[in-house]
mmCIF file of C-alpha atoms in Angstrom:
data_model
loop_
_atom_site.group_PDB
_atom_site.id
_atom_site.type_symbol
_atom_site.label_atom_id
_atom_site.label_comp_id
_atom_site.label_asym_id
_atom_site.label_seq_id
_atom_site.Cartn_x
_atom_site.Cartn_y
_atom_site.Cartn_z
ATOM 1 C CA MET G 1 -8.451 -5.707 18.017
ATOM 2 C CA GLU G 2 -11.247 -5.981 15.595
ATOM 3 C CA ALA G 3 -13.576 -5.707 18.177
ATOM 4 C CA ILE G 4 -11.995 -2.506 19.176
ATOM 5 C CA ARG G 5 -11.913 -1.228 15.862
ATOM 6 C CA GLU G 6 -15.758 -2.066 15.021
ATOM 7 C CA ASN G 7 -17.085 -0.556 18.205
ATOM 8 C CA GLU G 8 -14.741 0.447 21.175
ATOM 9 C CA ASP G 9 -17.700 1.022 23.792
ATOM 10 C CA ARG G 10 -19.175 -2.375 22.873
ATOM 11 C CA ALA G 11 -15.686 -4.231 23.541
ATOM 12 C CA SER G 12 -15.202 -2.423 26.731
ATOM 13 C CA PHE G 13 -18.888 -3.469 27.764
ATOM 14 C CA VAL G 14 -18.193 -7.153 27.102
ATOM 15 C CA GLY G 15 -14.963 -7.027 29.361
ATOM 16 C CA ILE G 16 -12.354 -6.325 26.724
ATOM 17 C CA ASN G 17 -9.518 -4.111 28.313
ATOM 18 C CA VAL G 18 -9.399 -1.662 25.358
ATOM 19 C CA ARG G 19 -6.384 0.711 27.140
ATOM 20 C CA LYS G 20 -4.423 -2.600 27.161
ATOM 21 C CA PHE G 21 -5.024 -3.837 23.564
ATOM 22 C CA LYS G 22 -4.494 -0.006 22.218
ATOM 23 C CA LEU G 23 -1.254 -0.059 24.006
ATOM 24 C CA MET G 24 -0.153 -3.330 22.734
ATOM 25 C CA GLY G 25 -0.749 -2.436 19.382
ATOM 26 C CA TRP G 26 0.950 0.827 19.678
ATOM 27 C CA LEU G 27 3.764 -0.666 21.105
ATOM 28 C CA LEU G 28 3.782 -3.424 18.586
ATOM 29 C CA ALA G 29 4.033 -0.826 15.625
ATOM 30 C CA CYS G 30 6.959 1.083 17.558
ATOM 31 C CA GLY G 31 8.679 -2.133 17.744
ATOM 32 C CA LEU G 32 8.465 -2.570 13.923
ATOM 33 C CA ALA G 33 9.027 0.947 13.071
ATOM 34 C CA GLY G 34 12.130 0.917 15.080
ATOM 35 C CA VAL G 35 13.370 -2.306 13.495
ATOM 36 C CA SER G 36 12.646 -1.170 10.031
ATOM 37 C CA GLY G 37 14.428 1.985 10.723
ATOM 38 C CA GLY G 38 17.549 0.135 12.015
ATOM 39 C CA LEU G 39 17.722 -2.195 8.921
ATOM 40 C CA PHE G 40 17.269 0.826 6.781
ATOM 41 C CA ILE G 41 20.330 2.450 8.181
ATOM 42 C CA LEU G 42 22.377 -0.972 7.958
ATOM 43 C CA TRP G 43 21.200 -0.885 4.407
ATOM 44 C CA ARG G 44 22.268 2.509 3.321
ATOM 45 C CA GLY G 45 25.130 2.834 5.808
ATOM 46 C CA TYR G 46 24.239 6.493 6.282
ATOM 47 C CA ILE G 47 21.191 8.513 7.689
ATOM 48 C CA GLY G 48 20.694 12.228 7.639
ATOM 49 C CA PRO G 49 18.257 15.128 7.097
ATOM 50 C CA THR G 50 18.084 14.149 3.417
ATOM 51 C CA THR G 51 17.696 10.601 3.541
ATOM 52 C CA MET G 52 13.774 10.554 3.637
ATOM 53 C CA SER G 53 12.160 12.734 1.019
ATOM 54 C CA ALA G 54 8.388 13.713 0.822
ATOM 55 C CA PHE G 55 8.051 11.358 -2.137
ATOM 56 C CA ALA G 56 9.618 8.277 -0.064
ATOM 57 C CA GLY G 57 6.852 8.716 2.418
ATOM 58 C CA ALA G 58 4.099 8.792 -0.398
ATOM 59 C CA GLY G 59 5.587 6.175 -1.946
ATOM 60 C CA VAL G 60 5.071 3.825 1.277
ATOM 61 C CA LEU G 61 1.533 4.922 1.201
ATOM 62 C CA MET G 62 0.987 4.394 -2.176
ATOM 63 C CA MET G 63 2.224 0.780 -2.058
ATOM 64 C CA VAL G 64 -0.545 0.332 0.833
ATOM 65 C CA LEU G 65 -3.123 1.833 -1.396
ATOM 66 C CA LEU G 66 -2.262 -0.353 -4.197
ATOM 67 C CA GLY G 67 -2.294 -3.529 -2.499
ATOM 68 C CA GLY G 68 -5.057 -2.953 -0.183
ATOM 69 C CA MET G 69 -5.273 -1.964 3.429
ATOM 70 C CA GLY G 70 -7.843 -4.782 4.748
ATOM 71 C CA SER G 71 -5.381 -7.599 4.441
ATOM 72 C CA LEU G 72 -1.942 -8.636 5.328
ATOM 73 C CA TRP G 73 -0.485 -9.349 1.907
ATOM 74 C CA GLY G 74 -2.050 -6.269 0.482
ATOM 75 C CA PRO G 75 1.002 -3.980 1.356
ATOM 76 C CA PHE G 76 3.513 -6.689 -0.196
ATOM 77 C CA VAL G 77 1.409 -6.814 -3.436
ATOM 78 C CA GLY G 78 1.344 -3.290 -3.395
ATOM 79 C CA ALA G 79 5.103 -2.922 -2.946
ATOM 80 C CA GLY G 80 5.826 -5.281 -5.883
ATOM 81 C CA ILE G 81 3.538 -3.564 -7.953
ATOM 82 C CA PHE G 82 4.686 -0.087 -7.090
ATOM 83 C CA ILE G 83 8.428 -1.296 -8.023
ATOM 84 C CA LEU G 84 7.522 -2.774 -11.055
ATOM 85 C CA MET G 85 5.685 0.429 -12.287
ATOM 86 C CA GLN G 86 8.634 2.493 -11.153
ATOM 87 C CA ASP G 87 10.896 0.449 -12.956
ATOM 88 C CA TYR G 88 9.322 0.134 -16.253
ATOM 89 C CA ILE G 89 7.599 3.480 -16.475
ATOM 90 C CA SER G 90 10.555 5.423 -15.689
ATOM 91 C CA THR G 91 12.282 4.181 -18.289
ATOM 92 C CA MET G 92 9.869 5.446 -20.715
ATOM 93 C CA THR G 93 9.367 9.106 -19.371
ATOM 94 C CA GLU G 94 10.655 11.311 -16.359
ATOM 95 C CA HIS G 95 7.193 11.730 -15.255
ATOM 96 C CA TRP G 96 6.484 8.389 -13.822
ATOM 97 C CA GLU G 97 5.267 9.680 -10.712
ATOM 98 C CA LEU G 98 2.136 11.204 -12.691
ATOM 99 C CA PHE G 99 1.307 7.928 -13.886
ATOM 100 C CA VAL G 100 1.580 6.129 -10.776
ATOM 101 C CA GLY G 101 -0.504 8.815 -9.158
ATOM 102 C CA MET G 102 -3.358 8.383 -11.532
ATOM 103 C CA VAL G 103 -3.226 4.537 -11.225
ATOM 104 C CA VAL G 104 -3.629 4.940 -7.288
ATOM 105 C CA ILE G 105 -6.406 7.382 -7.827
ATOM 106 C CA LEU G 106 -8.376 5.409 -9.945
ATOM 107 C CA LEU G 107 -7.695 2.111 -7.776
ATOM 108 C CA VAL G 108 -9.054 4.042 -4.855
ATOM 109 C CA LEU G 109 -12.202 5.175 -6.742
ATOM 110 C CA PHE G 110 -12.719 1.788 -8.547
ATOM 111 C CA MET G 111 -10.983 -1.086 -6.365
ATOM 112 C CA PRO G 112 -11.054 0.451 -2.729
ATOM 113 C CA ARG G 113 -9.613 -2.936 -1.582
ATOM 114 C CA GLY G 114 -6.677 -2.598 -3.758
ATOM 115 C CA PHE G 115 -4.983 -5.587 -5.828
ATOM 116 C CA ALA G 116 -5.051 -7.783 -2.957
ATOM 117 C CA GLY G 117 -8.668 -7.634 -2.926
ATOM 118 C CA ILE G 118 -8.842 -9.035 -6.271
ATOM 119 C CA GLY G 119 -7.565 -12.406 -4.751
ATOM 120 C CA ALA G 120 -10.108 -12.339 -1.932
ATOM 121 C CA ARG G 121 -13.139 -11.781 -4.004
ATOM 122 C CA LEU G 122 -11.997 -14.582 -6.250
ATOM 123 C CA ALA G 123 -11.561 -16.823 -3.349
ATOM 124 C CA PHE G 124 -15.072 -15.848 -2.156
ATOM 125 C CA LEU G 125 -16.606 -16.374 -5.584
ATOM 126 C CA ARG G 126 -15.041 -19.969 -5.613
ATOM 127 C CA ARG G 127 -16.336 -20.973 -2.340
ATOM 128 C CA GLU G 128 -19.530 -19.624 -3.113
ATOM 129 C CA ARG G 129 -19.803 -21.690 -6.321
ATOM 130 C CA GLN G 130 -18.888 -24.827 -4.394
#
């Protein structure tokens, strides 16, 4: 998948079945989305047109951006930070979404790898020092 992401033509040239791996990735993503949707229905007990709002969808994107997109743990870290900010800042003001949005914008500008990128950078510096 990394080879296809970096250069699809080169991956195909060296013998990787690009179509097969893209289909496998798509099927995996669809399967995970289906399982998460099923778990969401079990958790909520009801699903309808008003269940998902625009902010809920944007919240997931903000979680990924906060944590960082380049790692497996990034979205988990971002979800934790997002929930903490939501819980604590919403007790201080009803406009907590504005603050979270500003944090996400600053993070994208100054830390494009998110909060998980800090851990990766520290690990790299530790290995470089040794």
